Amino acid sequence: MAAEVRAGLGARPLPSLPSKYFYDERGSALFDAITRLPEYYLTRTEEALLPRVARDAVRRVRPHDLVELGSGVGGKVRTLLRAMAEEGTLESCTLLDVSATSLAGSLRQLASERPSLRVEAIVGDFLTDLRAVGPAASRLIAFLGSTIGNIHPQDLPAFFRSAAAILERGGAMLVGLDLVKDRARLEAAYNDAAGVTAEFNRNILRVINARLGASFDPDDFEHVAFYDEERAWIEMRLRARRACQVHVPGAGVELALPAAGEIRTEISCKYTRPALEGLVAGTGLEIADWRADTEELFALARLERA
Ligand code: AVJ
């Protein structure tokens, strides 16, 4: 963490922080509140698509093993497990998430709901720690909720290759993707009227304070979120309301920000089917199914191991 924060805050012209550090206990609760906001169409649209897509994927792959990447606090894993149980294929499940707290909660819930299920939890980063997931003959990976949006498109082919490496032939990954759409709709989802996203954004500074002894005052920072149409991503930043000098002793960093100086805290990439096809090509995976809602707000893609 110290090395990542040092590299991020040292970047010029735009210092940044890795978005995975939003998710301490408070950050995970704030994100959970975001998923229920009227402006945030992503979660409810995906949840409406998932039962059918899950059933079709399970019938096609017949997975004994489910791996959920970035599982968070949601109930999506239960929809997938139910589909596997109904088809009689369910044996084991691995959850991988950066938040030990939300993993503990999911584990407790799964243990009480499915006492015979073999469950494993890995505290880790899906970009670097997929090798910690052991082999399985017939596996479905779930990478839902548009979490893929946090991966820089440049890094996606390597990520797809590492996912292909934990799948046998016929295994598959279900990916939830937020789709390119009009700017107003996208920007509203990241600038909610109740200010929950702003509080979520500022929470990353509290996490850096708590874990690296930093001296950020979250009240000194204003929430910024805008759609970069050329890169097809929402970018979130924190903008200093006044000049500030921040110490981050745990990372050996001194950060001087001028008034209105910005820190990038997240990218959230928006996709089209052709854009995804271009990034999947040659990685050992291929798009086997693509399902979107009628408004084409969100899609679930099934990528199969070729
Ligand atoms: C959890 C990465 C899917 O990008 O929409 C929500 C995080 N950031 N509001 C997203 C987020 C601001 C979210 N993901």
CSV table of C-alpha atoms and ligand atoms in Angstrom, one decimal:
chain,number,residue,atom,x,y,z
A,1,MET,CA,0.0,0.0,0.0
A,2,ALA,CA,2.8,2.4,0.9
A,3,ALA,CA,4.5,1.9,-2.5
A,4,GLU,CA,1.2,2.3,-4.4
A,5,VAL,CA,0.3,5.5,-2.6
A,6,ARG,CA,3.8,6.9,-3.0
A,7,ALA,CA,3.7,6.2,-6.7
A,8,GLY,CA,0.2,7.6,-7.1
A,9,LEU,CA,0.7,10.8,-5.1
A,10,GLY,CA,4.0,11.4,-6.8
A,11,ALA,CA,2.4,11.3,-10.3
A,12,ARG,CA,2.4,14.6,-12.3
A,13,PRO,CA,0.6,16.5,-13.6
A,14,LEU,CA,-2.2,14.6,-11.8
A,15,PRO,CA,-1.6,12.9,-8.5
A,16,SER,CA,-3.8,9.9,-7.9
A,17,LEU,CA,-4.9,7.3,-5.3
A,18,PRO,CA,-5.8,3.7,-6.1
A,19,SER,CA,-9.6,3.3,-6.0
A,20,LYS,CA,-9.5,0.0,-4.1
A,21,TYR,CA,-8.7,2.0,-1.0
A,22,PHE,CA,-12.2,3.4,-0.8
A,23,TYR,CA,-13.4,0.2,0.8
A,24,ASP,CA,-12.8,0.2,4.5
A,25,GLU,CA,-15.9,-0.5,6.6
A,26,ARG,CA,-17.3,3.0,6.2
A,27,GLY,CA,-16.5,3.1,2.5
A,28,SER,CA,-18.1,-0.3,1.8
A,29,ALA,CA,-21.3,1.0,3.7
A,30,LEU,CA,-21.2,4.2,1.6
A,31,PHE,CA,-20.9,2.2,-1.6
A,32,ASP,CA,-23.8,0.0,-0.5
A,33,ALA,CA,-25.9,3.2,0.0
A,34,ILE,CA,-24.8,4.4,-3.5
A,35,THR,CA,-26.2,1.2,-5.1
A,36,ARG,CA,-29.7,2.2,-3.8
A,37,LEU,CA,-29.6,5.9,-5.0
A,38,PRO,CA,-32.2,6.9,-7.6
A,39,GLU,CA,-29.4,8.2,-9.9
A,40,TYR,CA,-27.3,5.0,-9.7
A,41,TYR,CA,-29.0,2.8,-12.3
A,42,LEU,CA,-26.1,0.3,-12.5
A,43,THR,CA,-26.9,-2.1,-9.6
A,44,ARG,CA,-30.6,-2.4,-10.1
A,45,THR,CA,-30.3,-2.9,-13.9
A,46,GLU,CA,-27.7,-5.6,-13.4
A,47,GLU,CA,-29.8,-7.3,-10.7
A,48,ALA,CA,-32.7,-7.4,-13.1
A,49,LEU,CA,-30.6,-9.1,-15.8
A,50,LEU,CA,-28.8,-11.5,-13.6
A,51,PRO,CA,-31.2,-14.4,-12.7
A,52,ARG,CA,-31.7,-15.3,-16.4
A,53,VAL,CA,-28.1,-14.8,-17.4
A,54,ALA,CA,-26.9,-16.8,-14.4
A,55,ARG,CA,-29.2,-19.7,-15.3
A,56,ASP,CA,-28.1,-19.7,-18.9
A,57,ALA,CA,-24.5,-19.6,-17.9
A,58,VAL,CA,-24.9,-22.4,-15.4
A,59,ARG,CA,-26.7,-24.6,-18.0
A,60,ARG,CA,-23.9,-23.9,-20.5
A,61,VAL,CA,-20.8,-24.2,-18.3
A,62,ARG,CA,-22.2,-26.6,-15.6
A,63,PRO,CA,-19.8,-25.2,-13.1
A,64,HIS,CA,-18.9,-27.0,-9.8
A,65,ASP,CA,-17.0,-24.0,-8.6
A,66,LEU,CA,-17.8,-20.3,-8.4
A,67,VAL,CA,-15.2,-17.5,-8.0
A,68,GLU,CA,-16.4,-14.1,-7.3
A,69,LEU,CA,-14.0,-11.2,-7.8
A,70,GLY,CA,-14.5,-8.0,-5.9
A,71,SER,CA,-17.5,-9.6,-4.2
A,72,GLY,CA,-18.2,-6.6,-1.9
A,73,VAL,CA,-21.3,-6.7,0.2
A,74,GLY,CA,-24.0,-7.4,-2.4
A,75,GLY,CA,-26.2,-10.5,-2.8
A,76,LYS,CA,-25.3,-11.3,-6.4
A,77,VAL,CA,-23.2,-14.3,-5.3
A,78,ARG,CA,-26.4,-15.8,-3.9
A,79,THR,CA,-28.2,-15.5,-7.2
A,80,LEU,CA,-25.4,-17.4,-8.9
A,81,LEU,CA,-25.2,-20.0,-6.1
A,82,ARG,CA,-28.9,-20.6,-6.3
A,83,ALA,CA,-28.7,-21.1,-10.1
A,84,MET,CA,-25.9,-23.7,-9.5
A,85,ALA,CA,-27.8,-25.4,-6.8
A,86,GLU,CA,-30.9,-25.6,-8.9
A,87,GLU,CA,-28.9,-27.2,-11.7
A,88,GLY,CA,-27.3,-29.6,-9.2
A,89,THR,CA,-23.7,-28.5,-10.0
A,90,LEU,CA,-22.8,-26.5,-6.9
A,91,GLU,CA,-19.8,-27.7,-4.8
A,92,SER,CA,-17.4,-24.9,-3.9
A,93,CYS,CA,-17.0,-21.1,-3.9
A,94,THR,CA,-14.1,-18.7,-3.6
A,95,LEU,CA,-14.6,-15.0,-2.8
A,96,LEU,CA,-11.8,-12.5,-3.5
A,97,ASP,CA,-12.1,-9.0,-2.2
A,98,VAL,CA,-9.8,-6.2,-0.9
A,99,SER,CA,-12.1,-5.7,2.1
A,100,ALA,CA,-11.6,-8.2,4.9
A,101,THR,CA,-14.7,-6.8,6.6
A,102,SER,CA,-17.1,-7.4,3.8
A,103,LEU,CA,-15.5,-10.9,3.2
A,104,ALA,CA,-16.1,-11.8,6.8
A,105,GLY,CA,-19.8,-10.7,6.5
A,106,SER,CA,-20.3,-12.7,3.2
A,107,LEU,CA,-18.6,-15.8,4.7
A,108,ARG,CA,-20.9,-15.7,7.8
A,109,GLN,CA,-24.0,-15.4,5.6
A,110,LEU,CA,-22.9,-18.1,3.2
A,111,ALA,CA,-22.1,-20.5,6.0
A,112,SER,CA,-25.5,-20.1,7.5
A,113,GLU,CA,-27.4,-20.3,4.2
A,114,ARG,CA,-25.4,-23.2,2.6
A,115,PRO,CA,-23.8,-25.2,5.4
A,116,SER,CA,-22.5,-27.9,3.0
A,117,LEU,CA,-20.8,-25.4,0.6
A,118,ARG,CA,-17.0,-25.4,0.6
A,119,VAL,CA,-16.1,-21.7,0.8
A,120,GLU,CA,-12.8,-20.0,0.6
A,121,ALA,CA,-12.1,-16.3,1.1
A,122,ILE,CA,-9.0,-14.4,-0.2
A,123,VAL,CA,-8.2,-10.9,0.8
A,124,GLY,CA,-6.6,-9.6,-2.4
A,125,ASP,CA,-6.5,-7.5,-5.5
A,126,PHE,CA,-8.0,-9.1,-8.6
A,127,LEU,CA,-5.2,-7.4,-10.7
A,128,THR,CA,-2.3,-9.1,-9.0
A,129,ASP,CA,-3.7,-12.0,-6.8
A,130,LEU,CA,-5.6,-14.3,-9.2
A,131,ARG,CA,-2.9,-16.9,-8.9
A,132,ALA,CA,-3.9,-17.4,-5.3
A,133,VAL,CA,-7.1,-19.0,-6.6
A,134,GLY,CA,-6.5,-22.7,-6.9
A,135,PRO,CA,-7.3,-24.8,-10.0
A,136,ALA,CA,-10.9,-26.2,-10.7
A,137,ALA,CA,-12.1,-28.3,-13.5
A,138,SER,CA,-15.4,-26.6,-14.2
A,139,ARG,CA,-15.6,-23.0,-13.0
A,140,LEU,CA,-17.6,-19.9,-13.4
A,141,ILE,CA,-15.9,-16.6,-12.5
A,142,ALA,CA,-18.3,-13.7,-11.6
A,143,PHE,CA,-16.9,-10.2,-12.1
A,144,LEU,CA,-20.0,-8.1,-11.6
A,145,GLY,CA,-21.2,-4.7,-10.8
A,146,SER,CA,-19.0,-2.8,-13.4
A,147,THR,CA,-16.0,-3.4,-11.1
A,148,ILE,CA,-14.1,-4.0,-14.4
A,149,GLY,CA,-14.6,-0.3,-15.0
A,150,ASN,CA,-11.9,0.5,-12.5
A,151,ILE,CA,-9.3,-1.3,-14.6
A,152,HIS,CA,-7.4,0.9,-17.1
A,153,PRO,CA,-8.2,-0.4,-20.6
A,154,GLN,CA,-4.4,-0.8,-21.1
A,155,ASP,CA,-4.3,-3.3,-18.3
A,156,LEU,CA,-7.4,-5.3,-19.4
A,157,PRO,CA,-5.8,-7.8,-21.8
A,158,ALA,CA,-3.4,-8.9,-19.1
A,159,PHE,CA,-6.2,-9.2,-16.7
A,160,PHE,CA,-8.2,-11.4,-19.1
A,161,ARG,CA,-5.2,-13.6,-19.6
A,162,SER,CA,-4.8,-14.1,-15.9
A,163,ALA,CA,-8.5,-14.9,-15.6
A,164,ALA,CA,-8.2,-17.4,-18.5
A,165,ALA,CA,-5.3,-19.0,-16.6
A,166,ILE,CA,-7.6,-20.1,-13.8
A,167,LEU,CA,-10.2,-21.5,-16.2
A,168,GLU,CA,-10.2,-24.8,-18.0
A,169,ARG,CA,-11.6,-25.1,-21.5
A,170,GLY,CA,-15.3,-24.4,-21.4
A,171,GLY,CA,-15.1,-22.4,-18.2
A,172,ALA,CA,-16.4,-18.9,-18.3
A,173,MET,CA,-16.4,-15.4,-16.7
A,174,LEU,CA,-19.6,-13.3,-16.3
A,175,VAL,CA,-18.7,-9.6,-16.6
A,176,GLY,CA,-21.0,-6.7,-15.6
A,177,LEU,CA,-20.4,-3.7,-17.8
A,178,ASP,CA,-21.7,-0.2,-17.6
A,179,LEU,CA,-22.4,1.0,-21.2
A,180,VAL,CA,-21.5,4.2,-23.0
A,181,LYS,CA,-24.5,6.5,-23.0
A,182,ASP,CA,-25.4,10.2,-22.8
A,183,ARG,CA,-23.3,12.3,-20.6
A,184,ALA,CA,-26.2,13.7,-18.4
A,185,ARG,CA,-27.2,10.2,-17.4
A,186,LEU,CA,-23.6,9.1,-16.6
A,187,GLU,CA,-22.7,12.2,-14.7
A,188,ALA,CA,-25.9,12.2,-12.6
A,189,ALA,CA,-25.0,8.7,-11.4
A,190,TYR,CA,-21.7,10.0,-10.0
A,191,ASN,CA,-23.0,13.3,-8.7
A,192,ASP,CA,-26.1,12.3,-6.7
A,193,ALA,CA,-28.3,14.9,-5.2
A,194,ALA,CA,-27.9,13.5,-1.7
A,195,GLY,CA,-24.1,13.8,-1.7
A,196,VAL,CA,-23.4,10.1,-0.9
A,197,THR,CA,-20.9,9.8,-3.7
A,198,ALA,CA,-19.1,12.9,-2.5
A,199,GLU,CA,-18.8,11.4,0.9
A,200,PHE,CA,-17.7,8.1,-0.6
A,201,ASN,CA,-15.0,9.9,-2.6
A,202,ARG,CA,-13.7,11.8,0.4
A,203,ASN,CA,-13.6,8.6,2.5
A,204,ILE,CA,-10.5,7.5,0.6
A,205,LEU,CA,-8.6,10.3,2.5
A,206,ARG,CA,-9.8,9.0,5.8
A,207,VAL,CA,-8.5,5.5,4.8
A,208,ILE,CA,-5.1,7.0,3.9
A,209,ASN,CA,-5.1,8.9,7.2
A,210,ALA,CA,-5.9,5.8,9.2
A,211,ARG,CA,-3.6,3.4,7.5
A,212,LEU,CA,-0.6,5.6,6.6
A,213,GLY,CA,-0.9,8.3,9.3
A,214,ALA,CA,-1.6,10.9,6.8
A,215,SER,CA,-2.9,14.5,7.6
A,216,PHE,CA,-5.6,14.9,5.0
A,217,ASP,CA,-8.6,17.0,6.2
A,218,PRO,CA,-11.4,15.6,4.1
A,219,ASP,CA,-13.4,18.8,4.6
A,220,ASP,CA,-10.7,20.6,2.6
A,221,PHE,CA,-11.7,18.6,-0.5
A,222,GLU,CA,-14.5,19.0,-3.0
A,223,HIS,CA,-16.0,16.0,-4.9
A,224,VAL,CA,-15.5,16.2,-8.7
A,225,ALA,CA,-16.9,13.6,-11.2
A,226,PHE,CA,-17.1,14.1,-15.0
A,227,TYR,CA,-17.4,12.0,-18.1
A,228,ASP,CA,-14.4,11.9,-20.4
A,229,GLU,CA,-16.0,11.0,-23.7
A,230,GLU,CA,-12.8,10.4,-25.6
A,231,ARG,CA,-11.6,7.8,-23.0
A,232,ALA,CA,-15.2,6.6,-22.3
A,233,TRP,CA,-14.7,6.8,-18.6
A,234,ILE,CA,-16.1,8.6,-15.6
A,235,GLU,CA,-13.3,10.2,-13.7
A,236,MET,CA,-13.6,11.1,-10.0
A,237,ARG,CA,-11.3,13.6,-8.4
A,238,LEU,CA,-10.9,15.5,-5.1
A,239,ARG,CA,-10.2,19.2,-5.5
A,240,ALA,CA,-8.5,21.2,-2.8
A,241,ARG,CA,-10.7,24.0,-1.6
A,242,ARG,CA,-7.5,25.8,-0.4
A,243,ALA,CA,-3.7,25.3,-0.7
A,244,CYS,CA,-2.7,22.4,1.6
A,245,GLN,CA,0.4,20.6,2.7
A,246,VAL,CA,-0.2,17.0,3.4
A,247,HIS,CA,2.1,14.6,5.3
A,248,VAL,CA,1.8,10.9,4.6
A,249,PRO,CA,4.5,9.4,6.9
A,250,GLY,CA,3.6,5.8,6.2
A,251,ALA,CA,4.4,6.3,2.5
A,252,GLY,CA,7.2,8.8,3.0
A,253,VAL,CA,5.3,11.4,1.1
A,254,GLU,CA,5.0,15.2,1.4
A,255,LEU,CA,2.3,16.5,-0.9
A,256,ALA,CA,1.9,20.2,-1.6
A,257,LEU,CA,-1.4,21.0,-3.3
A,258,PRO,CA,-2.2,24.5,-4.5
A,259,ALA,CA,-5.8,25.8,-4.2
A,260,ALA,CA,-8.0,23.9,-6.7
A,261,GLY,CA,-5.2,21.3,-7.1
A,262,GLU,CA,-6.7,17.8,-7.8
A,263,ILE,CA,-6.1,14.2,-7.0
A,264,ARG,CA,-7.6,11.5,-9.2
A,265,THR,CA,-9.4,8.8,-7.1
A,266,GLU,CA,-11.2,6.7,-9.7
A,267,ILE,CA,-11.8,5.8,-13.3
A,268,SER,CA,-15.0,4.0,-14.2
A,269,CYS,CA,-14.8,2.8,-17.8
A,270,LYS,CA,-17.9,2.6,-19.9
A,271,TYR,CA,-18.1,0.0,-22.7
A,272,THR,CA,-19.6,-1.0,-26.0
A,273,ARG,CA,-19.6,-4.5,-27.3
A,274,PRO,CA,-17.0,-3.7,-30.1
A,275,ALA,CA,-14.7,-2.0,-27.5
A,276,LEU,CA,-14.8,-5.1,-25.3
A,277,GLU,CA,-14.3,-7.4,-28.3
A,278,GLY,CA,-11.1,-5.5,-29.1
A,279,LEU,CA,-9.7,-5.9,-25.6
A,280,VAL,CA,-10.7,-9.6,-25.3
A,281,ALA,CA,-9.1,-10.5,-28.6
A,282,GLY,CA,-6.1,-12.8,-28.3
A,283,THR,CA,-6.4,-13.3,-24.5
A,284,GLY,CA,-7.8,-16.8,-24.5
A,285,LEU,CA,-11.3,-15.7,-23.8
A,286,GLU,CA,-14.1,-14.9,-26.3
A,287,ILE,CA,-17.5,-13.2,-26.0
A,288,ALA,CA,-20.0,-16.1,-26.0
A,289,ASP,CA,-23.1,-14.0,-24.9
A,290,TRP,CA,-24.0,-10.4,-24.4
A,291,ARG,CA,-27.2,-9.4,-22.7
A,292,ALA,CA,-28.3,-5.8,-22.1
A,293,ASP,CA,-31.5,-4.2,-20.7
A,294,THR,CA,-33.9,-2.6,-23.2
A,295,GLU,CA,-32.6,0.9,-22.5
A,296,GLU,CA,-29.0,-0.5,-23.1
A,297,LEU,CA,-27.8,1.0,-19.8
A,298,PHE,CA,-25.9,-2.0,-18.6
A,299,ALA,CA,-24.7,-5.4,-20.0
A,300,LEU,CA,-23.7,-8.8,-18.8
A,301,ALA,CA,-21.2,-10.5,-21.0
A,302,ARG,CA,-20.2,-14.2,-20.8
A,303,LEU,CA,-16.6,-14.7,-21.8
A,304,GLU,CA,-15.7,-18.3,-22.4
A,305,ARG,CA,-12.3,-19.9,-22.3
A,306,ALA,CA,-11.6,-20.6,-26.0
B,1,AVJ,C1,-17.8,-0.3,-7.7
B,1,AVJ,C2,-16.3,0.5,-9.4
B,1,AVJ,C3,-18.5,-0.3,-9.9
B,1,AVJ,O1,-17.5,2.7,-10.8
B,1,AVJ,O2,-19.6,2.8,-10.5
B,1,AVJ,C4,-19.7,4.3,-7.5
B,1,AVJ,C5,-17.7,2.7,-7.8
B,1,AVJ,N1,-17.7,5.2,-7.7
B,1,AVJ,N2,-19.8,5.7,-7.4
B,1,AVJ,C6,-18.5,2.5,-10.1
B,1,AVJ,C7,-18.4,4.0,-7.6
B,1,AVJ,C8,-18.6,6.2,-7.5
B,1,AVJ,C9,-18.4,1.8,-8.8
B,1,AVJ,N3,-17.7,0.5,-8.9
